[in-house]
Structure formats: structure tokens, C-alpha cells
PDB file of C-alpha atoms in Angstrom:
ATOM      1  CA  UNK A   2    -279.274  27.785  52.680  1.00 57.00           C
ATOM      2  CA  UNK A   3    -282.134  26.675  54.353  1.00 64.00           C
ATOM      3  CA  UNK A   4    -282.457  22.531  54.634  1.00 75.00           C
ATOM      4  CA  UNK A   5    -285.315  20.267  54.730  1.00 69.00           C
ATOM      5  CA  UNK A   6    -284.750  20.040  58.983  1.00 77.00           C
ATOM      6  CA  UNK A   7    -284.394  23.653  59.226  1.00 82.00           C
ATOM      7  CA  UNK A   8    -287.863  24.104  57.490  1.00 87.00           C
ATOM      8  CA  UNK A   9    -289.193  21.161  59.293  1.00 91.00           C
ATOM      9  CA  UNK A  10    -288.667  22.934  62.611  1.00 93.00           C
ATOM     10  CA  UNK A  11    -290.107  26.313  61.300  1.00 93.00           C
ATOM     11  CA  UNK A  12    -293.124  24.199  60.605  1.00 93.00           C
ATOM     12  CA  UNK A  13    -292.967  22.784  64.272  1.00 94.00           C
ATOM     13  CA  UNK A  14    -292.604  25.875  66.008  1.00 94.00           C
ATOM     14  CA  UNK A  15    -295.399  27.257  64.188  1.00 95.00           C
ATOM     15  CA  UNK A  16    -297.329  24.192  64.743  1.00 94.00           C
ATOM     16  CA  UNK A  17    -296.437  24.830  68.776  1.00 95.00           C
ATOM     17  CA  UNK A  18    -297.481  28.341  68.393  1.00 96.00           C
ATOM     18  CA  UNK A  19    -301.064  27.750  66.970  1.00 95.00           C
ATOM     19  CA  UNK A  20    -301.866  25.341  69.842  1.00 94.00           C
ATOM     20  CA  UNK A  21    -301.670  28.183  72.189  1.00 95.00           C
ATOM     21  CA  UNK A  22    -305.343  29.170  70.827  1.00 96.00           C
ATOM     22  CA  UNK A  23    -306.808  26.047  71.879  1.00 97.00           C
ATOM     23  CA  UNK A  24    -308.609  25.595  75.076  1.00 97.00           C
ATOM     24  CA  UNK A  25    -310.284  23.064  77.018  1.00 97.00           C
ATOM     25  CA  UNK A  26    -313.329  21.302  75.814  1.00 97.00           C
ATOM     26  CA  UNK A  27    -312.788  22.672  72.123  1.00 97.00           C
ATOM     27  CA  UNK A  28    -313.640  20.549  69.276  1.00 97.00           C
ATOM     28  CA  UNK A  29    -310.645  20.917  66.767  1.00 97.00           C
ATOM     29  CA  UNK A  30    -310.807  20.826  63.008  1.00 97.00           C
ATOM     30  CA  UNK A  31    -307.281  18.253  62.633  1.00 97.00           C
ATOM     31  CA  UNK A  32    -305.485  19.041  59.216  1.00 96.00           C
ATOM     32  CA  UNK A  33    -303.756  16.756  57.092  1.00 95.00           C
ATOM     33  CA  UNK A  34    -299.737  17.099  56.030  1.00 92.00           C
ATOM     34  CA  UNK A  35    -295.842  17.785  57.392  1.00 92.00           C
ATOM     35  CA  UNK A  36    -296.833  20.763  59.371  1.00 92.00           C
ATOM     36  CA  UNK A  37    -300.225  19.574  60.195  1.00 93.00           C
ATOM     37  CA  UNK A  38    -298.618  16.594  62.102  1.00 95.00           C
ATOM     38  CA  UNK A  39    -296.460  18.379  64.243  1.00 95.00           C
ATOM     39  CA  UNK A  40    -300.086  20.293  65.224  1.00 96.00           C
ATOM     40  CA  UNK A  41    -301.262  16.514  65.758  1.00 97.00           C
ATOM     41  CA  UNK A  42    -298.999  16.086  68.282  1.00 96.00           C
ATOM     42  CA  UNK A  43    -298.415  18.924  70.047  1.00 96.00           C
ATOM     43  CA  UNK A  44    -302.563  18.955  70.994  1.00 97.00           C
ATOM     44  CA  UNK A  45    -301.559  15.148  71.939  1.00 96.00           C
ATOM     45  CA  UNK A  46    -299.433  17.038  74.768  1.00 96.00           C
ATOM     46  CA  UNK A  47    -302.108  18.621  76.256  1.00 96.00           C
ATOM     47  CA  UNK A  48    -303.968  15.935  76.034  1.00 96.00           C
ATOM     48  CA  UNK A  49    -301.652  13.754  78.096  1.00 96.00           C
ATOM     49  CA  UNK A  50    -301.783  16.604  80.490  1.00 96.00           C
ATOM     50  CA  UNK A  51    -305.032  16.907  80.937  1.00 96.00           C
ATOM     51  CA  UNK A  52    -307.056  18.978  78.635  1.00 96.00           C
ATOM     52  CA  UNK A  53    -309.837  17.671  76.961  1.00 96.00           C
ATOM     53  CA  UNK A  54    -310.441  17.652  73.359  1.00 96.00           C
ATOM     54  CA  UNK A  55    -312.232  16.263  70.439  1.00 96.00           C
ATOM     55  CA  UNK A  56    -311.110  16.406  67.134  1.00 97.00           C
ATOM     56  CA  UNK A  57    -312.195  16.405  63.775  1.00 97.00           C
ATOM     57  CA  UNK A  58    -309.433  14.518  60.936  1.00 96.00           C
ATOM     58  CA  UNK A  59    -308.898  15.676  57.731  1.00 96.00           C
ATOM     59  CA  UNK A  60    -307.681  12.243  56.965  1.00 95.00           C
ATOM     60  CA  UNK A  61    -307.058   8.812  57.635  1.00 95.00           C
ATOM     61  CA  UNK A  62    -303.808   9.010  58.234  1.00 96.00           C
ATOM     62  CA  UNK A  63    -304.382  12.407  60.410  1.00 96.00           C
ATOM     63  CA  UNK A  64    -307.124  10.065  62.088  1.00 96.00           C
ATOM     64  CA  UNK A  65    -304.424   7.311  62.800  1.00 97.00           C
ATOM     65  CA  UNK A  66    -302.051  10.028  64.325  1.00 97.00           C
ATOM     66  CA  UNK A  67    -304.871  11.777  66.455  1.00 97.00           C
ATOM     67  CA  UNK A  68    -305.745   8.031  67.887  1.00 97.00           C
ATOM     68  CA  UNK A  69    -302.307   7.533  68.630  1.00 96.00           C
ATOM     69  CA  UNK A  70    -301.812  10.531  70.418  1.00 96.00           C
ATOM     70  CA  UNK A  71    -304.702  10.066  72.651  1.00 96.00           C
ATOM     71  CA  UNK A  72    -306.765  12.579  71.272  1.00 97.00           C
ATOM     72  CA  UNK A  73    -310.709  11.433  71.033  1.00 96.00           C
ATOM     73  CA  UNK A  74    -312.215  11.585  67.142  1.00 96.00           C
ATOM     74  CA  UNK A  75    -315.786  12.699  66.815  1.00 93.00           C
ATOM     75  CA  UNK A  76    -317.837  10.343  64.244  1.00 81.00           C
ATOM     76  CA  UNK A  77    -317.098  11.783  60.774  1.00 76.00           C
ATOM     77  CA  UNK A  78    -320.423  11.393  59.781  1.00 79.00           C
ATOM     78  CA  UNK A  79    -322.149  13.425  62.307  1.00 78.00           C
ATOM     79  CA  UNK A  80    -322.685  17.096  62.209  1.00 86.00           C
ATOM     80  CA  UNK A  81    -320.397  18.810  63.854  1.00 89.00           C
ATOM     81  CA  UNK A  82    -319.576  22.557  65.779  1.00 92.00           C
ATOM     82  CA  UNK A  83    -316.273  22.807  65.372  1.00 97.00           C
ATOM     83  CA  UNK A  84    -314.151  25.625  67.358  1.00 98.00           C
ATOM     84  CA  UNK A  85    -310.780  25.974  65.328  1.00 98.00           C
ATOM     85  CA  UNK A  86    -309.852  23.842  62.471  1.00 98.00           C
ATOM     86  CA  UNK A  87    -305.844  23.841  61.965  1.00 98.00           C
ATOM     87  CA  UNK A  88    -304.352  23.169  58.935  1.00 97.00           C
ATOM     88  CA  UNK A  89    -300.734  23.450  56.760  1.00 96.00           C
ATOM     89  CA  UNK A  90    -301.234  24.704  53.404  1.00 97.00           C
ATOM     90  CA  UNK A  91    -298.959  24.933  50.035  1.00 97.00           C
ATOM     91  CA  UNK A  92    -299.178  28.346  48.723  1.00 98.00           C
ATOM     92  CA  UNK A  93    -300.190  31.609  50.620  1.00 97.00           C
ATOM     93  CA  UNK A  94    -300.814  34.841  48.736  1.00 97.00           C
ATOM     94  CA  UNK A  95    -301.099  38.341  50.239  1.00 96.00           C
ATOM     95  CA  UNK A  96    -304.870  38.190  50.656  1.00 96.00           C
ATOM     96  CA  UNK A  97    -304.332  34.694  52.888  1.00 97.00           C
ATOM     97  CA  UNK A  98    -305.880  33.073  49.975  1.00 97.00           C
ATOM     98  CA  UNK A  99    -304.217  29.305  50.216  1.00 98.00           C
ATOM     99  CA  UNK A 100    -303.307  26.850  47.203  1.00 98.00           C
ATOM    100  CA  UNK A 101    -303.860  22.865  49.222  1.00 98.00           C
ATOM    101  CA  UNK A 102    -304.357  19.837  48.455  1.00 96.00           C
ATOM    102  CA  UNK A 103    -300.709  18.527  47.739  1.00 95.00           C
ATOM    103  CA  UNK A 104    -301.520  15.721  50.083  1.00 94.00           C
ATOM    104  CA  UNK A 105    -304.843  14.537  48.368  1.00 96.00           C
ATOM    105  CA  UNK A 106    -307.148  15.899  51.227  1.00 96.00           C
ATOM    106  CA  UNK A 107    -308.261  19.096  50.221  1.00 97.00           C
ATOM    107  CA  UNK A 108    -311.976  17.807  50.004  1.00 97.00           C
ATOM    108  CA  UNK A 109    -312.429  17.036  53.553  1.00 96.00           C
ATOM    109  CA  UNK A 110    -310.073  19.908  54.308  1.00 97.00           C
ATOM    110  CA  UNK A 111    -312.393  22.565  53.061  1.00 97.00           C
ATOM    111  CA  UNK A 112    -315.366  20.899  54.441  1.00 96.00           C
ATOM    112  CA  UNK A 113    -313.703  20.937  57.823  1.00 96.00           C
ATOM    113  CA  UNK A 114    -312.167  24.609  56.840  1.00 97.00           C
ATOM    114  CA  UNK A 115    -315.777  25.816  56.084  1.00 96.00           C
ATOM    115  CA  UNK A 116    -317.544  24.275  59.239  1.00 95.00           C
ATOM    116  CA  UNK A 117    -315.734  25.750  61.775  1.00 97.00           C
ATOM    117  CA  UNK A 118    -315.627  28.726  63.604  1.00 96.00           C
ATOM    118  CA  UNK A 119    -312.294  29.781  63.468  1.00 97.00           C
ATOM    119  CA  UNK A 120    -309.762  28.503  60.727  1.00 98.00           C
ATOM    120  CA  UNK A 121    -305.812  28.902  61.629  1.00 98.00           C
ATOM    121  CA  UNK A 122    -303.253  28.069  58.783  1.00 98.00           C
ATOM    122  CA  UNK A 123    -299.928  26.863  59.423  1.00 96.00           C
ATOM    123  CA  UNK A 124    -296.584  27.433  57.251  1.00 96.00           C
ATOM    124  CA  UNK A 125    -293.424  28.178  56.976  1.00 94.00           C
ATOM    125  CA  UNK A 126    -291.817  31.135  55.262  1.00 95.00           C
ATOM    126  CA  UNK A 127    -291.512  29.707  51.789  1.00 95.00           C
ATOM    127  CA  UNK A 128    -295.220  28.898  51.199  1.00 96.00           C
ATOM    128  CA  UNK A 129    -295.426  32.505  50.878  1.00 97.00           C
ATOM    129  CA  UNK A 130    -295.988  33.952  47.577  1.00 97.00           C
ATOM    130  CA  UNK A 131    -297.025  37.145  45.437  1.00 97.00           C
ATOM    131  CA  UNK A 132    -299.239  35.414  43.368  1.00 97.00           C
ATOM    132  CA  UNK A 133    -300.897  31.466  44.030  1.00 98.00           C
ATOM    133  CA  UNK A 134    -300.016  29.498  41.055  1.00 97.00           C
ATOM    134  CA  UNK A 135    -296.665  29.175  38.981  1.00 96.00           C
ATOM    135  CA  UNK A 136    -294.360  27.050  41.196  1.00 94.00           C
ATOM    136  CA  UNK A 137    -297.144  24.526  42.646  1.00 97.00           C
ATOM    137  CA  UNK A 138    -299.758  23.326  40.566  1.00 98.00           C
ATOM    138  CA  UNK A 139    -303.566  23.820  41.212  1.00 98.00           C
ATOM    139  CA  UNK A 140    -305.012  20.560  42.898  1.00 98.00           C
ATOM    140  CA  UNK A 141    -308.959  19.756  41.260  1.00 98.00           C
ATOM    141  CA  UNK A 142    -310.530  16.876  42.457  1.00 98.00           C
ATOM    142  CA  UNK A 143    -312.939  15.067  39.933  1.00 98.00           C
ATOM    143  CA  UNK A 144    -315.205  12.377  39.680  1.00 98.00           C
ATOM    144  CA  UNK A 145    -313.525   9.526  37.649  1.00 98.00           C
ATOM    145  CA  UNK A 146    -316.267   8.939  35.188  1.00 98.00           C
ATOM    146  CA  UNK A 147    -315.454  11.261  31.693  1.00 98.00           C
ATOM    147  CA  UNK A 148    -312.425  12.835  33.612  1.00 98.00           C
ATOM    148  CA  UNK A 149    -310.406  13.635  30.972  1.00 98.00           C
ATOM    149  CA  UNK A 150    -313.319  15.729  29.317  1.00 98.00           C
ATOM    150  CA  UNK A 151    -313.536  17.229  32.699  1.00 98.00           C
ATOM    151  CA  UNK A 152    -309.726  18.067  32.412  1.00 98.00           C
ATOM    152  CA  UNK A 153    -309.986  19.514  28.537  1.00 98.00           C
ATOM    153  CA  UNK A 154    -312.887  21.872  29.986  1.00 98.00           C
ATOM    154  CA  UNK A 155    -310.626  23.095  33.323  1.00 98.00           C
ATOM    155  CA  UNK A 156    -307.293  23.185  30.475  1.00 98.00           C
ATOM    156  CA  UNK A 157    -309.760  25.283  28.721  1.00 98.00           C
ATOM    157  CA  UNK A 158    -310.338  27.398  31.035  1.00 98.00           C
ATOM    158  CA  UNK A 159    -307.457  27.955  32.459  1.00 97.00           C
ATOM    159  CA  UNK A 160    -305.579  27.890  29.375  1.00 97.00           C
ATOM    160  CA  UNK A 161    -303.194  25.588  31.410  1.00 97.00           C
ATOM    161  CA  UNK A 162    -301.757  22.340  30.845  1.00 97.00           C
ATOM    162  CA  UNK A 163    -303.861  19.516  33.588  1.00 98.00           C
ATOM    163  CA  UNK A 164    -302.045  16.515  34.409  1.00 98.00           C
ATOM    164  CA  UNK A 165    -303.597  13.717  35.991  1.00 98.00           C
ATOM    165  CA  UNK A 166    -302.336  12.709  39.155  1.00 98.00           C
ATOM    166  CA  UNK A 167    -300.269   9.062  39.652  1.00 97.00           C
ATOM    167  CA  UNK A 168    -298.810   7.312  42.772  1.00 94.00           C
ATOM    168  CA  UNK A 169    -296.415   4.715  42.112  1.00 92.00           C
ATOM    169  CA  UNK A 170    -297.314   4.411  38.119  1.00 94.00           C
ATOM    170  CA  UNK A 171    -301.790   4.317  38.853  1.00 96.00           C
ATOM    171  CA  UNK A 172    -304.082   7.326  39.265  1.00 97.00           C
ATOM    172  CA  UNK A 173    -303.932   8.683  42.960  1.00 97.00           C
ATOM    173  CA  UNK A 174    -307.598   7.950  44.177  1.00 97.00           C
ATOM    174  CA  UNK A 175    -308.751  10.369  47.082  1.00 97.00           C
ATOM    175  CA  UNK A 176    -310.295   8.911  50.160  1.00 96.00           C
ATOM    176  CA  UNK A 177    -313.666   9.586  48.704  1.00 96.00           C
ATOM    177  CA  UNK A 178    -312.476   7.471  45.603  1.00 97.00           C
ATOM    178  CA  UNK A 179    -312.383  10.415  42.949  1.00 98.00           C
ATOM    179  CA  UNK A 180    -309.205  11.755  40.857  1.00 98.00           C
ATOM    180  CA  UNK A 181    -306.921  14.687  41.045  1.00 98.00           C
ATOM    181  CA  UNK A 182    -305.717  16.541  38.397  1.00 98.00           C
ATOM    182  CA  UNK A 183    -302.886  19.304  38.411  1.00 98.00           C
ATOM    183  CA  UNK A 184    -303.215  22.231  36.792  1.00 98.00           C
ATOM    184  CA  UNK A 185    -300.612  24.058  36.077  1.00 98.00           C
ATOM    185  CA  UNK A 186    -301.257  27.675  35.990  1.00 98.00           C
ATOM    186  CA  UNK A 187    -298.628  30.731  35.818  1.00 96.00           C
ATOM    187  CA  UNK A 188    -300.406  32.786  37.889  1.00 97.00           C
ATOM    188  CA  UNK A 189    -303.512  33.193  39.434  1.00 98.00           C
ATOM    189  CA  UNK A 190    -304.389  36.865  40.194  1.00 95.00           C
ATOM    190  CA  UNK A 191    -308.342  35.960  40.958  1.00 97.00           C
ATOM    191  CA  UNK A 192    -308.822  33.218  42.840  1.00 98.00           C
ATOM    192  CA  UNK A 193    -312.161  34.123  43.870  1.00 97.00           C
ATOM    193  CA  UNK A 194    -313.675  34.357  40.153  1.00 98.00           C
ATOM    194  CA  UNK A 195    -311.342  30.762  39.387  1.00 98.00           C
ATOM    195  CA  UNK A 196    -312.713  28.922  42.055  1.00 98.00           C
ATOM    196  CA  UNK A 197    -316.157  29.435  41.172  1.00 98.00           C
ATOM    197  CA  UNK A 198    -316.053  29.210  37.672  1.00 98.00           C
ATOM    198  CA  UNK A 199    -314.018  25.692  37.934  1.00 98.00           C
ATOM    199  CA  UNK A 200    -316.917  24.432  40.250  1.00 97.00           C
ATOM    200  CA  UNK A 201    -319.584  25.382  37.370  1.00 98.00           C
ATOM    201  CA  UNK A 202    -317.539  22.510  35.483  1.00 98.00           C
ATOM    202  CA  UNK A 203    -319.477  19.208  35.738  1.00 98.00           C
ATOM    203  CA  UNK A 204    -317.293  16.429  36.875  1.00 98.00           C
ATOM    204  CA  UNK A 205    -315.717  18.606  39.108  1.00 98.00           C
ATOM    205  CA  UNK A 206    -316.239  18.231  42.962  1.00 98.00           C
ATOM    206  CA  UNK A 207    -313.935  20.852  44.861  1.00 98.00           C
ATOM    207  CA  UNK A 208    -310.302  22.665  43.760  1.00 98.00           C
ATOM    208  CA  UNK A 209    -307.526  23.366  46.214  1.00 98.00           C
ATOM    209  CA  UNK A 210    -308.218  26.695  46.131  1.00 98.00           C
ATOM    210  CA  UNK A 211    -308.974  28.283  49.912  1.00 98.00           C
ATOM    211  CA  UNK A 212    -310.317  31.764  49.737  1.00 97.00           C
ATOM    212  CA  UNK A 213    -311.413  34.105  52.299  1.00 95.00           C
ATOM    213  CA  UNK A 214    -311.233  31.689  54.947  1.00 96.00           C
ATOM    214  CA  UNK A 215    -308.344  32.026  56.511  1.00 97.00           C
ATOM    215  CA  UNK A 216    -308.443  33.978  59.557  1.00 97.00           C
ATOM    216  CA  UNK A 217    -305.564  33.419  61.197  1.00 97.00           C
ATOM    217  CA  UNK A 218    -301.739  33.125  59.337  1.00 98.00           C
ATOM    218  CA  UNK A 219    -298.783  31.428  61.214  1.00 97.00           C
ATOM    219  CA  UNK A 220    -295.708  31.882  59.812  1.00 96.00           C
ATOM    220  CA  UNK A 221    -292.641  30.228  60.707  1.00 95.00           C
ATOM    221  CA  UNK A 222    -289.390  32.160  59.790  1.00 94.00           C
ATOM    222  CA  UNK A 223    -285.674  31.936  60.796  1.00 92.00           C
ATOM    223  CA  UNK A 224    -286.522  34.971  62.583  1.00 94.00           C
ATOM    224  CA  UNK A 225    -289.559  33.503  64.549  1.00 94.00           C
ATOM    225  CA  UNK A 226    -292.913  32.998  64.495  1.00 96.00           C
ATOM    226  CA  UNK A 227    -294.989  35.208  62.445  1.00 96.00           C
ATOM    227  CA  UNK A 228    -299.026  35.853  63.388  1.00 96.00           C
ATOM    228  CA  UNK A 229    -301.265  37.407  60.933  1.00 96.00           C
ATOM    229  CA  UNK A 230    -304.864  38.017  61.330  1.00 95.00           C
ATOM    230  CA  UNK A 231    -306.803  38.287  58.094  1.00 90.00           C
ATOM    231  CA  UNK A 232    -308.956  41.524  57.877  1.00 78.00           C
ATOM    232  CA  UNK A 233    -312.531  41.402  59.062  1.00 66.00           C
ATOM    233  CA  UNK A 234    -314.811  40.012  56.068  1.00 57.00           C
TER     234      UNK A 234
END
């Protein structure tokens, strides 16, 4: 049976293994979450010996992390050129599409995902899956005004039950100060079609649905380290 340490060293030694494609003077996309941290870190390594790097944060607390690890954050608000943006995810299908957002920071993760030039997703072997959907729920952020008519639209569409999401009894508030709501779908077999149809809903602002941007897949296994490059686009 495979424990909560064993997985949390799969996700380390992939995290160890994606560093290897990041070289001096890059400007790195930091991602947000368990496996992302260990990514954190690692760069702060290189750091400390002697590489230089700039980073982009997914997060505050990736932000706080990246700080404390030595590792020099570009202004957030800038425009950026980011080399390789590096981030965990919570579902992986066969087509590298990714299910995120069980943290809360998909938003600025797919803005980071979608600026740079290379994206490389971390995970361990149980985050893959036949299908996205049906054990993890699909993350939607939306704006808080008239969010439960925004759920009853994405319900109706999906013909899924939405939950709001609550931390410690209140709604869980993203950084950007909007709502997440779950949706709980059996199985999504289009993710392309779903993500853009769930974006035509007003109140919506972005889903937790990743697709076609993946272009590199680290996998960490109790065999090894896995490394899957997506198929040219």
C-alpha cells in the first residue's frame, strides 16, 4: 500500500527531475501545491549555488516560499516572458489534459500556464486517470455576485451536482476575491468542448480545466521517474 510519505517522495523526485530543464537566467513560471513546493525548493538549491533565476508565483503562499528560498520574484503586475512554468496538477488524462485548482489557484495558474513558453506538469502516479472527472471534482471559479445562478447554469450544463466551496464553515475566497464551486462530474470525455462552453457562462471567470497545454508530463512512480512529451500541436 502506498502511504502519504511514499507519495510525497514520488512527488519530490519528480519535482527534482523537472528542475533539470532549467537553466541559468530563465524566468520560471512557480506553481502552487504539495508537489509544486518541493519544485520551490529544489530551484532554491541552485539558487544558493549560484544560478540565477527569476520567478513568477502562482500564489502567495508559493510567493512566500520562493522569497524564502532566495529565489528573486518578478513584479506580478508586469508583463512577463516566461521560459518554463512548473506546476503539480490533480487529474491527468491520456491526452495530458489536467483537472487543477484543488488548491484555489488555478486562475493565476493558467495565466502563468498560458504565458510561458514551455509548461512542465508535475505528479505522481495516482493523478493519472482514463477519464478527468469522477473521483475529483471540477474546480470553476466565479464572481461572487448572482453565484448561485451562475452554479444552476454550470449544474445545467453539466448535468452535475455544484457545490460551493467552504474553508473552516465560510466560502473559500480566491486571491482575486471570487468563489469556487465544485462540480462534480462522472466523467468528462471532452474537455476541450466543456471548457469553452463553461466560459460562455456569465459569472464565470476560468475552470480548472488545462487543455492542450501541457507539454511536458513528469511522472513519479515506485518504479521511477516517468517523462512524457505531449505530441506536437
Amino acid at each position: 500500500m502506498t502511504t502519504l510519505q511514499d507519495l510525497d517522495q514520488l512527488k519530490q523526485a519528480a519535482a527534482l527531475k523537472a528542475v533539470d530543464y532549467v537553466k541559468d537566467g530563465m524566468v520560471i513560471g512557480l506553481g502552487t501545491g504539495s508537489t509544486a513546493k518541493h519544485m520551490v525548493i529544489a530551484l532554491g538549491e541552485k539558487v544558493k549555488a549560484g544560478m540565477t533565476l527569476r520567478g513568477v508565483p502562482t500564489s502567495q503562499e508559493t510567493a512566500a516560499l520562493a522569497r524564502q528560498s532566495g529565489i528573486t520574484l518578478i513584479d506580478t503586475e508586469n508583463r512577463w516572458d516566461i521560459d518554463v512554468a512548473i506546476d503539480g496538477a490533480d487529474q491527468v488524462d491520456p491526452a495530458f489534459n489536467l483537472i487543477k485548482g484543488g488548491g484555489g489557484a488555478l486562475l493565476k495558474e493558467k495565466i502563468v500556464a498560458a504565458s510561458a513558453r514551455q509548461f512542465i506538469v508535475l505528479v505522481d502516479h495516482t493523478k493519472r486517470v482514463p477519464a478527468l472527472g469522477g473521483t475529483f471534482p471540477l474546480p470553476i471559479e466565479v464572481v461572487p455576485f448572482g453565484w448561485g445562478s451562475t452554479a444552476r447554469e454550470i449544474e445545467r450544463l453539466t448535468k452535475s451536482r455544484v457545490v460551493l466551496r467552504e474553508r473552516q464553515g465560510n466560502p473559500f475566497r480566491t486571491e482575486a476575491g471570487n468563489l469556487i464551486v465544485d462540480a462534480h462530474i462522472d466523467r468528462i470525455d471532452r474537455p476541450e468542448e466543456l471548457e469553452s462552453a463553461l466560459n460562455l457562462i456569465p459569472g464565470v471567470v476560468e475552470t480548472g480545466l488545462f487543455v492542450g497545454r501541457t507539454d511536458i508530463l513528469i511522472v513519479g512512480t515506485p518504479q521511477g521517474v516517468d517523462v512524457q512529451y505531449a505530441p506536437r500541436r
